[in-house]
GROMACS .gro file of C-alpha atoms in nm:
model
  445
    1MET     CA    1  -2.064  -7.143  -1.175
    2LEU     CA    2  -2.308  -7.316  -0.938
    3GLN     CA    3  -2.095  -7.631  -0.945
    4LEU     CA    4  -1.785  -7.423  -0.868
    5ALA     CA    5  -1.970  -7.257  -0.581
    6MET     CA    6  -2.076  -7.592  -0.434
    7ARG     CA    7  -1.720  -7.725  -0.466
    8SER     CA    8  -1.584  -7.416  -0.290
    9VAL     CA    9  -1.827  -7.461  -0.001
   10ARG     CA   10  -1.738  -7.831   0.034
   11GLN     CA   11  -1.363  -7.771   0.022
   12ARG     CA   12  -1.346  -7.485   0.273
   13PRO     CA   13  -1.657  -7.499   0.496
   14GLY     CA   14  -1.486  -7.303   0.776
   15ARG     CA   15  -1.475  -6.994   0.557
   16PHE     CA   16  -1.855  -6.984   0.550
   17PHE     CA   17  -1.925  -7.058   0.917
   18ALA     CA   18  -2.021  -6.699   1.010
   19THR     CA   19  -2.251  -6.667   0.708
   20LEU     CA   20  -2.404  -7.008   0.783
   21LEU     CA   21  -2.475  -6.905   1.142
   22SER     CA   22  -2.637  -6.578   1.028
   23ALA     CA   23  -2.861  -6.762   0.782
   24PHE     CA   24  -2.947  -7.027   1.042
   25LEU     CA   25  -3.044  -6.774   1.309
   26GLY     CA   26  -3.235  -6.555   1.065
   27ALA     CA   27  -3.431  -6.847   0.921
   28THR     CA   28  -3.508  -6.967   1.274
   29VAL     CA   29  -3.656  -6.629   1.371
   30ILE     CA   30  -3.856  -6.596   1.048
   31MET     CA   31  -3.999  -6.949   1.056
   32THR     CA   32  -4.070  -6.935   1.430
   33PHE     CA   33  -4.296  -6.633   1.393
   34ASN     CA   34  -4.446  -6.727   1.057
   35SER     CA   35  -4.551  -7.061   1.202
   36MET     CA   36  -4.803  -6.849   1.391
   37LEU     CA   37  -4.971  -6.784   1.053
   38ASP     CA   38  -4.994  -7.159   0.994
   39THR     CA   39  -5.135  -7.202   1.344
   40ALA     CA   40  -5.387  -6.920   1.297
   41GLY     CA   41  -5.506  -7.072   0.969
   42ALA     CA   42  -5.578  -7.414   1.120
   43SER     CA   43  -5.935  -7.526   1.161
   44GLY     CA   44  -6.106  -7.463   1.492
   45VAL     CA   45  -5.904  -7.155   1.594
   46ASP     CA   46  -6.128  -6.887   1.747
   47PRO     CA   47  -6.122  -6.530   1.603
   48VAL     CA   48  -5.945  -6.375   1.905
   49SER     CA   49  -5.664  -6.629   1.898
   50GLU     CA   50  -5.637  -6.595   1.521
   51GLU     CA   51  -5.598  -6.217   1.547
   52SER     CA   52  -5.329  -6.246   1.817
   53LEU     CA   53  -5.131  -6.500   1.617
   54ASN     CA   54  -5.155  -6.304   1.293
   55SER     CA   55  -5.046  -5.984   1.472
   56ALA     CA   56  -4.738  -6.151   1.616
   57ALA     CA   57  -4.628  -6.278   1.274
   58GLN     CA   58  -4.700  -5.951   1.095
   59VAL     CA   59  -4.517  -5.738   1.352
   60VAL     CA   60  -4.195  -5.933   1.308
   61GLY     CA   61  -4.221  -5.997   0.932
   62GLY     CA   62  -4.069  -5.688   0.774
   63TYR     CA   63  -3.815  -5.610   1.043
   64GLY     CA   64  -3.711  -5.973   1.075
   65THR     CA   65  -3.638  -5.977   0.703
   66LEU     CA   66  -3.438  -5.656   0.735
   67LEU     CA   67  -3.233  -5.797   1.022
   68VAL     CA   68  -3.163  -6.116   0.828
   69PHE     CA   69  -3.040  -5.911   0.534
   70PHE     CA   70  -2.808  -5.705   0.755
   71ALA     CA   71  -2.679  -6.015   0.935
   72VAL     CA   72  -2.591  -6.200   0.617
   73ALA     CA   73  -2.464  -5.884   0.445
   74SER     CA   74  -2.221  -5.801   0.726
   75THR     CA   75  -2.065  -6.148   0.733
   76LEU     CA   76  -2.059  -6.181   0.354
   77THR     CA   77  -1.882  -5.847   0.321
   78VAL     CA   78  -1.604  -5.977   0.546
   79ASN     CA   79  -1.597  -6.305   0.352
   80VAL     CA   80  -1.560  -6.132   0.016
   81ARG     CA   81  -1.295  -5.886   0.135
   82GLN     CA   82  -1.076  -6.162   0.274
   83ARG     CA   83  -1.080  -6.333  -0.066
   84ASP     CA   84  -0.925  -6.050  -0.268
   85ALA     CA   85  -0.623  -6.264  -0.359
   86GLU     CA   86  -0.841  -6.553  -0.474
   87ILE     CA   87  -1.067  -6.326  -0.677
   88GLY     CA   88  -0.765  -6.160  -0.834
   89LEU     CA   89  -0.632  -6.504  -0.932
   90LEU     CA   90  -0.964  -6.594  -1.094
   91HIS     CA   91  -0.948  -6.268  -1.291
   92SER     CA   92  -0.596  -6.349  -1.408
   93VAL     CA   93  -0.696  -6.693  -1.544
   94GLY     CA   94  -0.982  -6.553  -1.749
   95ALA     CA   95  -1.288  -6.543  -1.522
   96THR     CA   96  -1.515  -6.250  -1.600
   97PRO     CA   97  -1.654  -6.021  -1.327
   98ALA     CA   98  -2.002  -6.158  -1.399
   99GLN     CA   99  -1.883  -6.516  -1.348
  100ILE     CA  100  -1.719  -6.428  -1.019
  101LYS     CA  101  -2.035  -6.252  -0.901
  102TRP     CA  102  -2.247  -6.554  -0.985
  103MET     CA  103  -1.999  -6.789  -0.816
  104ILE     CA  104  -2.001  -6.596  -0.487
  105THR     CA  105  -2.377  -6.543  -0.505
  106GLY     CA  106  -2.415  -6.918  -0.565
  107GLU     CA  107  -2.199  -6.989  -0.259
  108ALA     CA  108  -2.419  -6.762  -0.050
  109VAL     CA  109  -2.736  -6.935  -0.173
  110VAL     CA  110  -2.594  -7.282  -0.104
  111VAL     CA  111  -2.487  -7.182   0.248
  112ALA     CA  112  -2.821  -7.010   0.313
  113LEU     CA  113  -3.013  -7.318   0.200
  114VAL     CA  114  -2.811  -7.540   0.435
  115GLY     CA  115  -2.866  -7.291   0.719
  116THR     CA  116  -3.240  -7.272   0.650
  117LEU     CA  117  -3.289  -7.648   0.642
  118ALA     CA  118  -3.092  -7.681   0.965
  119ALA     CA  119  -3.319  -7.417   1.121
  120VAL     CA  120  -3.642  -7.613   1.067
  121GLY     CA  121  -3.611  -7.817   1.387
  122PRO     CA  122  -3.525  -7.522   1.614
  123ALA     CA  123  -3.802  -7.316   1.450
  124VAL     CA  124  -4.059  -7.586   1.527
  125LEU     CA  125  -3.950  -7.589   1.892
  126GLY     CA  126  -3.936  -7.208   1.900
  127GLY     CA  127  -4.287  -7.183   1.760
  128GLN     CA  128  -4.418  -7.418   2.027
  129VAL     CA  129  -4.251  -7.216   2.302
  130LEU     CA  130  -4.382  -6.889   2.155
  131LEU     CA  131  -4.735  -7.027   2.136
  132GLU     CA  132  -4.716  -7.135   2.501
  133GLN     CA  133  -4.617  -6.780   2.596
  134PHE     CA  134  -4.925  -6.647   2.419
  135LYS     CA  135  -5.142  -6.906   2.591
  136ASP     CA  136  -5.000  -6.819   2.934
  137SER     CA  137  -5.070  -6.449   2.878
  138GLY     CA  138  -5.429  -6.518   2.770
  139GLN     CA  139  -5.389  -6.404   2.411
  140VAL     CA  140  -5.452  -6.749   2.265
  141ALA     CA  141  -5.696  -7.017   2.378
  142GLN     CA  142  -5.551  -7.319   2.556
  143ASP     CA  143  -5.692  -7.567   2.303
  144VAL     CA  144  -5.499  -7.419   2.008
  145ASP     CA  145  -5.227  -7.652   1.883
  146HIS     CA  146  -4.906  -7.539   1.715
  147VAL     CA  147  -4.885  -7.594   1.340
  148PHE     CA  148  -4.564  -7.569   1.141
  149GLY     CA  149  -4.674  -7.566   0.780
  150PRO     CA  150  -4.611  -7.436   0.429
  151VAL     CA  151  -4.623  -7.066   0.519
  152ALA     CA  152  -4.341  -7.092   0.772
  153LEU     CA  153  -4.129  -7.315   0.549
  154ALA     CA  154  -4.184  -7.117   0.229
  155THR     CA  155  -4.116  -6.778   0.390
  156GLY     CA  156  -3.811  -6.907   0.575
  157ILE     CA  157  -3.653  -7.049   0.260
  158SER     CA  158  -3.749  -6.767   0.023
  159ILE     CA  159  -3.662  -6.476   0.251
  160THR     CA  160  -3.329  -6.621   0.368
  161LEU     CA  161  -3.221  -6.721   0.016
  162LEU     CA  162  -3.322  -6.388  -0.139
  163ALA     CA  163  -3.155  -6.191   0.140
  164SER     CA  164  -2.838  -6.398   0.105
  165ALA     CA  165  -2.827  -6.367  -0.274
  166GLY     CA  166  -2.890  -5.992  -0.261
  167ALA     CA  167  -2.633  -5.938   0.014
  168ALA     CA  168  -2.372  -6.144  -0.174
  169PHE     CA  169  -2.431  -5.954  -0.497
  170LEU     CA  170  -2.394  -5.619  -0.320
  171ALA     CA  171  -2.083  -5.735  -0.131
  172VAL     CA  172  -1.911  -5.842  -0.454
  173ARG     CA  173  -2.015  -5.523  -0.629
  174ARG     CA  174  -1.884  -5.310  -0.342
  175ALA     CA  175  -1.554  -5.501  -0.331
  176ALA     CA  176  -1.510  -5.464  -0.707
  177LYS     CA  177  -1.561  -5.089  -0.682
  178ALA     CA  178  -1.313  -5.070  -0.396
  179ARG     CA  179  -1.049  -5.249  -0.607
  180SER     CA  180  -1.112  -5.037  -0.915
  181GLY     CA  181  -1.140  -4.710  -0.725
  182THR     CA  182  -1.486  -4.634  -0.869
  183ARG     CA  183  -1.677  -4.614  -0.542
  184ARG     CA  184  -1.841  -4.275  -0.581
  185ARG     CA  185  -2.169  -4.405  -0.719
  186GLY     CA  186  -2.192  -4.670  -0.447
  187VAL     CA  187  -2.138  -4.403  -0.182
  188ARG     CA  188  -2.419  -4.196  -0.331
  189VAL     CA  189  -2.654  -4.495  -0.322
  190ARG     CA  190  -2.559  -4.563   0.041
  191VAL     CA  191  -2.622  -4.200   0.137
  192LEU     CA  192  -2.960  -4.198  -0.039
  193ALA     CA  193  -3.063  -4.525   0.126
  194GLY     CA  194  -2.952  -4.402   0.467
  195CYS     CA  195  -3.136  -4.073   0.430
  196ALA     CA  196  -3.451  -4.254   0.314
  197ALA     CA  197  -3.442  -4.478   0.622
  198LEU     CA  198  -3.389  -4.176   0.849
  199ALA     CA  199  -3.683  -3.995   0.687
  200ALA     CA  200  -3.905  -4.300   0.728
  201GLY     CA  201  -3.794  -4.334   1.090
  202ALA     CA  202  -3.866  -3.969   1.163
  203SER     CA  203  -4.212  -4.010   1.008
  204GLY     CA  204  -4.275  -4.315   1.224
  205VAL     CA  205  -4.173  -4.131   1.539
  206GLY     CA  206  -4.387  -3.832   1.440
  207ALA     CA  207  -4.687  -4.059   1.381
  208THR     CA  208  -4.693  -4.125   1.756
  209PHE     CA  209  -4.874  -3.798   1.815
  210ALA     CA  210  -5.150  -3.892   1.570
  211MET     CA  211  -5.254  -4.185   1.792
  212GLU     CA  212  -5.530  -4.182   2.051
  213LYS     CA  213  -5.417  -4.197   2.415
  214THR     CA  214  -5.629  -4.508   2.465
  215GLU     CA  215  -5.490  -4.685   2.158
  216PRO     CA  216  -5.335  -5.015   2.277
  217MET     CA  217  -5.082  -5.014   1.991
  218ALA     CA  218  -4.959  -4.659   2.058
  219MET     CA  219  -4.612  -4.796   2.126
  220ALA     CA  220  -4.576  -4.934   1.773
  221PRO     CA  221  -4.503  -4.609   1.577
  222PRO     CA  222  -4.219  -4.483   1.802
  223ALA     CA  223  -4.070  -4.833   1.827
  224TYR     CA  224  -4.073  -4.885   1.452
  225GLY     CA  225  -3.951  -4.531   1.400
  226ALA     CA  226  -3.655  -4.596   1.631
  227ILE     CA  227  -3.571  -4.915   1.439
  228LEU     CA  228  -3.576  -4.733   1.105
  229LEU     CA  229  -3.363  -4.452   1.247
  230ALA     CA  230  -3.115  -4.714   1.367
  231VAL     CA  231  -3.113  -4.872   1.021
  232GLY     CA  232  -3.047  -4.533   0.860
  233LEU     CA  233  -2.761  -4.459   1.098
  234ALA     CA  234  -2.620  -4.808   1.041
  235ILE     CA  235  -2.621  -4.755   0.665
  236LEU     CA  236  -2.440  -4.423   0.708
  237SER     CA  237  -2.203  -4.566   0.969
  238PRO     CA  238  -1.876  -4.529   0.767
  239ALA     CA  239  -1.912  -4.150   0.762
  240LEU     CA  240  -2.043  -4.144   1.119
  241LEU     CA  241  -1.749  -4.353   1.238
  242ARG     CA  242  -1.505  -4.109   1.080
  243LEU     CA  243  -1.687  -3.830   1.263
  244VAL     CA  244  -1.625  -4.004   1.597
  245LEU     CA  245  -1.260  -4.047   1.501
  246ALA     CA  246  -1.226  -3.677   1.421
  247VAL     CA  247  -1.342  -3.593   1.774
  248LEU     CA  248  -1.142  -3.859   1.962
  249GLU     CA  249  -0.823  -3.874   1.756
  250GLY     CA  250  -0.647  -3.595   1.950
  251PRO     CA  251  -0.713  -3.732   2.302
  252LEU     CA  252  -0.627  -4.086   2.197
  253ALA     CA  253  -0.301  -3.978   2.035
  254ALA     CA  254  -0.204  -3.789   2.349
  255PHE     CA  255  -0.285  -4.055   2.609
  256GLY     CA  256  -0.330  -4.388   2.431
  257GLY     CA  257   0.021  -4.466   2.316
  258ALA     CA  258   0.115  -4.688   2.022
  259GLY     CA  259  -0.191  -4.911   2.055
  260ALA     CA  260  -0.427  -4.617   2.026
  261TYR     CA  261  -0.234  -4.476   1.731
  262LEU     CA  262  -0.258  -4.808   1.543
  263ALA     CA  263  -0.627  -4.839   1.632
  264VAL     CA  264  -0.713  -4.493   1.497
  265ARG     CA  265  -0.519  -4.559   1.179
  266ASN     CA  266  -0.683  -4.897   1.125
  267VAL     CA  267  -1.036  -4.778   1.200
  268ARG     CA  268  -1.000  -4.484   0.962
  269ARG     CA  269  -0.863  -4.709   0.687
  270ARG     CA  270  -1.124  -4.979   0.745
  271ALA     CA  271  -1.427  -4.760   0.815
  272ALA     CA  272  -1.630  -4.910   0.529
  273GLU     CA  273  -1.554  -5.266   0.644
  274LEU     CA  274  -1.629  -5.188   1.008
  275SER     CA  275  -1.974  -5.059   0.913
  276GLY     CA  276  -2.077  -5.425   0.904
  277THR     CA  277  -1.987  -5.451   1.272
  278LEU     CA  278  -2.153  -5.122   1.363
  279MET     CA  279  -2.484  -5.229   1.207
  280PRO     CA  280  -2.575  -5.494   1.468
  281LEU     CA  281  -2.425  -5.282   1.747
  282ILE     CA  282  -2.640  -4.980   1.661
  283LEU     CA  283  -2.950  -5.197   1.611
  284PHE     CA  284  -2.902  -5.378   1.941
  285VAL     CA  285  -2.860  -5.060   2.145
  286ALA     CA  286  -3.154  -4.886   1.975
  287LEU     CA  287  -3.391  -5.182   2.004
  288ALA     CA  288  -3.306  -5.265   2.364
  289THR     CA  289  -3.319  -4.911   2.502
  290ALA     CA  290  -3.634  -4.808   2.312
  291THR     CA  291  -3.833  -5.117   2.409
  292LEU     CA  292  -3.731  -5.130   2.775
  293TYR     CA  293  -3.791  -4.761   2.841
  294MET     CA  294  -4.118  -4.735   2.649
  295GLN     CA  295  -4.266  -5.037   2.824
  296ALA     CA  296  -4.156  -4.895   3.162
  297VAL     CA  297  -4.318  -4.559   3.076
  298GLN     CA  298  -4.637  -4.740   2.974
  299ASN     CA  299  -4.650  -4.938   3.299
  300ASP     CA  300  -4.588  -4.630   3.516
  301ALA     CA  301  -4.846  -4.424   3.327
  302ILE     CA  302  -5.112  -4.688   3.391
  303LYS     CA  303  -5.014  -4.713   3.758
  304GLU     CA  304  -5.017  -4.335   3.813
  305SER     CA  305  -5.357  -4.300   3.647
  306GLY     CA  306  -5.507  -4.523   3.914
  307LEU     CA  307  -5.634  -4.767   3.655
  308VAL     CA  308  -5.598  -5.140   3.693
  309ARG     CA  309  -5.393  -5.297   3.417
  310THR     CA  310  -5.630  -5.477   3.186
  311VAL     CA  311  -5.576  -5.814   3.027
  312ASP     CA  312  -5.508  -5.631   2.699
  313ASP     CA  313  -5.235  -5.424   2.868
  314LYS     CA  314  -5.070  -5.735   3.008
  315ASN     CA  315  -5.102  -5.917   2.678
  316LEU     CA  316  -4.945  -5.627   2.491
  317GLU     CA  317  -4.656  -5.617   2.736
  318THR     CA  318  -4.597  -5.988   2.687
  319LEU     CA  319  -4.613  -5.947   2.310
  320ASN     CA  320  -4.364  -5.660   2.320
  321PHE     CA  321  -4.114  -5.837   2.541
  322VAL     CA  322  -4.138  -6.173   2.366
  323ILE     CA  323  -4.116  -6.040   2.012
  324VAL     CA  324  -3.862  -5.766   2.070
  325GLY     CA  325  -3.669  -5.987   2.311
  326ILE     CA  326  -3.616  -6.244   2.037
  327ILE     CA  327  -3.514  -5.979   1.785
  328VAL     CA  328  -3.278  -5.813   2.035
  329ALA     CA  329  -3.124  -6.152   2.113
  330PHE     CA  330  -3.082  -6.210   1.739
  331ALA     CA  331  -2.914  -5.869   1.700
  332TYR     CA  332  -2.683  -5.950   1.992
  333ILE     CA  333  -2.578  -6.285   1.845
  334MET     CA  334  -2.540  -6.117   1.506
  335LEU     CA  335  -2.304  -5.866   1.670
  336ILE     CA  336  -2.089  -6.141   1.821
  337ASN     CA  337  -2.089  -6.339   1.497
  338THR     CA  338  -1.985  -6.040   1.287
  339LEU     CA  339  -1.713  -5.937   1.530
  340TYR     CA  340  -1.574  -6.289   1.530
  341ALA     CA  341  -1.568  -6.304   1.149
  342ALA     CA  342  -1.415  -5.957   1.118
  343THR     CA  343  -1.141  -6.023   1.374
  344ALA     CA  344  -1.057  -6.381   1.274
  345TYR     CA  345  -0.990  -6.284   0.915
  346ARG     CA  346  -0.720  -6.035   1.027
  347ARG     CA  347  -0.477  -6.309   1.130
  348ARG     CA  348  -0.249  -6.228   0.836
  349GLU     CA  349  -0.255  -5.858   0.925
  350PHE     CA  350  -0.159  -5.936   1.285
  351GLY     CA  351   0.129  -6.150   1.162
  352GLN     CA  352   0.260  -5.870   0.940
  353GLU     CA  353   0.242  -5.620   1.225
  354ARG     CA  354   0.438  -5.854   1.452
  355LEU     CA  355   0.702  -5.904   1.185
  356ALA     CA  356   0.727  -5.525   1.156
  357GLY     CA  357   0.811  -5.502   1.527
  358ALA     CA  358   0.480  -5.493   1.714
  359THR     CA  359   0.457  -5.722   2.017
  360PRO     CA  360   0.150  -5.941   2.081
  361ALA     CA  361   0.065  -5.715   2.377
  362GLN     CA  362   0.068  -5.408   2.151
  363VAL     CA  363  -0.158  -5.584   1.900
  364MET     CA  364  -0.399  -5.674   2.180
  365ARG     CA  365  -0.399  -5.315   2.304
  366MET     CA  366  -0.471  -5.201   1.948
  367ILE     CA  367  -0.771  -5.437   1.932
  368GLY     CA  368  -0.887  -5.305   2.269
  369TRP     CA  369  -0.874  -4.945   2.149
  370GLU     CA  370  -1.057  -5.040   1.829
  371GLY     CA  371  -1.322  -5.206   2.042
  372LEU     CA  372  -1.355  -4.889   2.247
  373LEU     CA  373  -1.399  -4.676   1.935
  374LEU     CA  374  -1.660  -4.913   1.791
  375THR     CA  375  -1.844  -4.933   2.121
  376LEU     CA  376  -1.854  -4.554   2.160
  377ALA     CA  377  -1.980  -4.507   1.803
  378GLY     CA  378  -2.237  -4.785   1.828
  379VAL     CA  379  -2.368  -4.673   2.167
  380LEU     CA  380  -2.382  -4.308   2.057
  381TYR     CA  381  -2.581  -4.365   1.739
  382GLY     CA  382  -2.791  -4.650   1.876
  383SER     CA  383  -2.882  -4.437   2.179
  384LEU     CA  384  -2.979  -4.144   1.956
  385ALA     CA  385  -3.212  -4.366   1.753
  386GLY     CA  386  -3.365  -4.520   2.063
  387LEU     CA  387  -3.394  -4.182   2.236
  388ALA     CA  388  -3.601  -4.043   1.950
  389GLY     CA  389  -3.866  -4.310   2.005
  390ILE     CA  390  -3.844  -4.283   2.385
  391VAL     CA  391  -3.888  -3.904   2.390
  392ALA     CA  392  -4.182  -3.917   2.149
  393PHE     CA  393  -4.362  -4.190   2.343
  394THR     CA  394  -4.290  -4.034   2.683
  395ARG     CA  395  -4.417  -3.697   2.561
  396PHE     CA  396  -4.726  -3.862   2.416
  397ARG     CA  397  -4.803  -4.072   2.723
  398THR     CA  398  -4.702  -3.845   3.014
  399GLY     CA  399  -4.638  -3.495   2.878
  400SER     CA  400  -4.278  -3.506   2.998
  401SER     CA  401  -3.980  -3.505   2.766
  402LEU     CA  402  -3.779  -3.779   2.938
  403PRO     CA  403  -3.882  -4.090   3.131
  404ASP     CA  404  -3.842  -4.108   3.510
  405GLN     CA  405  -3.665  -4.445   3.508
  406GLY     CA  406  -3.313  -4.300   3.513
  407LEU     CA  407  -3.006  -4.439   3.342
  408GLY     CA  408  -3.017  -4.793   3.481
  409LEU     CA  409  -3.175  -4.959   3.179
  410TRP     CA  410  -2.947  -4.771   2.939
  411LEU     CA  411  -2.635  -4.857   3.139
  412GLY     CA  412  -2.732  -5.224   3.138
  413THR     CA  413  -2.772  -5.215   2.760
  414VAL     CA  414  -2.437  -5.038   2.718
  415ALA     CA  415  -2.267  -5.293   2.943
  416ALA     CA  416  -2.406  -5.583   2.737
  417ALA     CA  417  -2.295  -5.418   2.410
  418ALA     CA  418  -1.948  -5.341   2.545
  419ALA     CA  419  -1.906  -5.694   2.681
  420ALA     CA  420  -1.991  -5.847   2.344
  421THR     CA  421  -1.759  -5.611   2.157
  422PHE     CA  422  -1.456  -5.641   2.383
  423LEU     CA  423  -1.478  -6.009   2.474
  424THR     CA  424  -1.539  -6.130   2.120
  425SER     CA  425  -1.270  -5.910   1.966
  426LEU     CA  426  -1.005  -5.977   2.230
  427LEU     CA  427  -1.064  -6.350   2.259
  428THR     CA  428  -1.063  -6.394   1.880
  429ALA     CA  429  -0.747  -6.182   1.846
  430HIS     CA  430  -0.577  -6.377   2.125
  431ARG     CA  431  -0.651  -6.700   1.942
  432ALA     CA  432  -0.515  -6.555   1.615
  433LEU     CA  433  -0.196  -6.441   1.789
  434ARG     CA  434  -0.119  -6.796   1.900
  435VAL     CA  435  -0.017  -6.867   1.539
  436ARG     CA  436   0.349  -6.794   1.465
  437ALA     CA  437   0.395  -6.452   1.302
  438VAL     CA  438   0.573  -6.593   0.994
  439THR     CA  439   0.301  -6.853   0.941
  440ALA     CA  440   0.019  -6.602   0.989
  441ALA     CA  441   0.177  -6.344   0.756
  442ALA     CA  442   0.211  -6.604   0.481
  443VAL     CA  443  -0.157  -6.702   0.492
  444ILE     CA  444  -0.368  -6.603   0.193
  445ALA     CA  445  -0.732  -6.613   0.304
   0.00000   0.00000   0.00000
């Protein structure tokens, strides 16, 4: 099966581009930060620098792994679903379900290994840039040299390969249940996982009030809590998306025309598939809003207290913005990558709709309405997750329930999320519509 997987990757590399990009970006983030562990373990590094470097790597470790898993899982789910005809053909010629699972898992591992090896160079450069940021902020001594060693390489390869293999196995399992109609158990597992993440997130947010006011890491519990809440909402996104549809279906049917009708129908039918797109959207909105507002609240609280910002305060701000900035950027690229993969694979569907009488303009309007629905759902649930951390931290730091910064930061985040969703979906659909309808409808992915 491994040989078959390698042959499949060689014969149709374009099919795996989105998965390759996810693995490449994820491995780059993981190895960039874990190179700080190699640097901290080098001889001659002073204890203060060592602590700063170890903290940076440890902060990103678990959540970076989680983001890599979601990134690869979302693109692999699209990849597996678009290969239903091929998988059915393999079944008909005698391939067992176990063989097909191992073949697709092998493909994912091969692609992830290629992506990880390609990420070594960018990770080395990224680690050097990250170390310079820590030096400029005074967290690391100027004489510390960057080291890219076995810790960064081993964690990058192992985490990316394990995440890819696990995501591929789950994607095949989910697709098999969808074809056989036995999805109830999988839905129960999803609900349990989502509820567990929400409970952990609520605990993290609640832990904010157990911190001391002078604790420099007081921002960590609400930030991590917001991330876990976003993960829980992302896992439960199929049901949450249907909830948004139930509220908006009436107004869209009344004022949106044929494009809105097709969009509602498609989103309802493809809610489980679209959850892969909602994951990065929810994570991006939650991460960006929570981090920006909490850091602004922290800065204003120090200013209003009359205290001069210490070196530790400035260092912590740099650490927050650098680390979370990289993760937010990763989530943003993951969103674009997933949207591209999800829209590009619908070329055959677009062709069939055009043959049934829909014009290219109507198809584009349908994609626009779908983008609006996804954006509304992603912004709503991402904002709720971020707001939980913001309210807890603001209450802890200032005694108020909401920050004084207004809606500017949130509107900027929403604008970035909407731009990624609409531009990626519409541009990819426009490219797919350039193919003749008969040719597109005849394509078997």
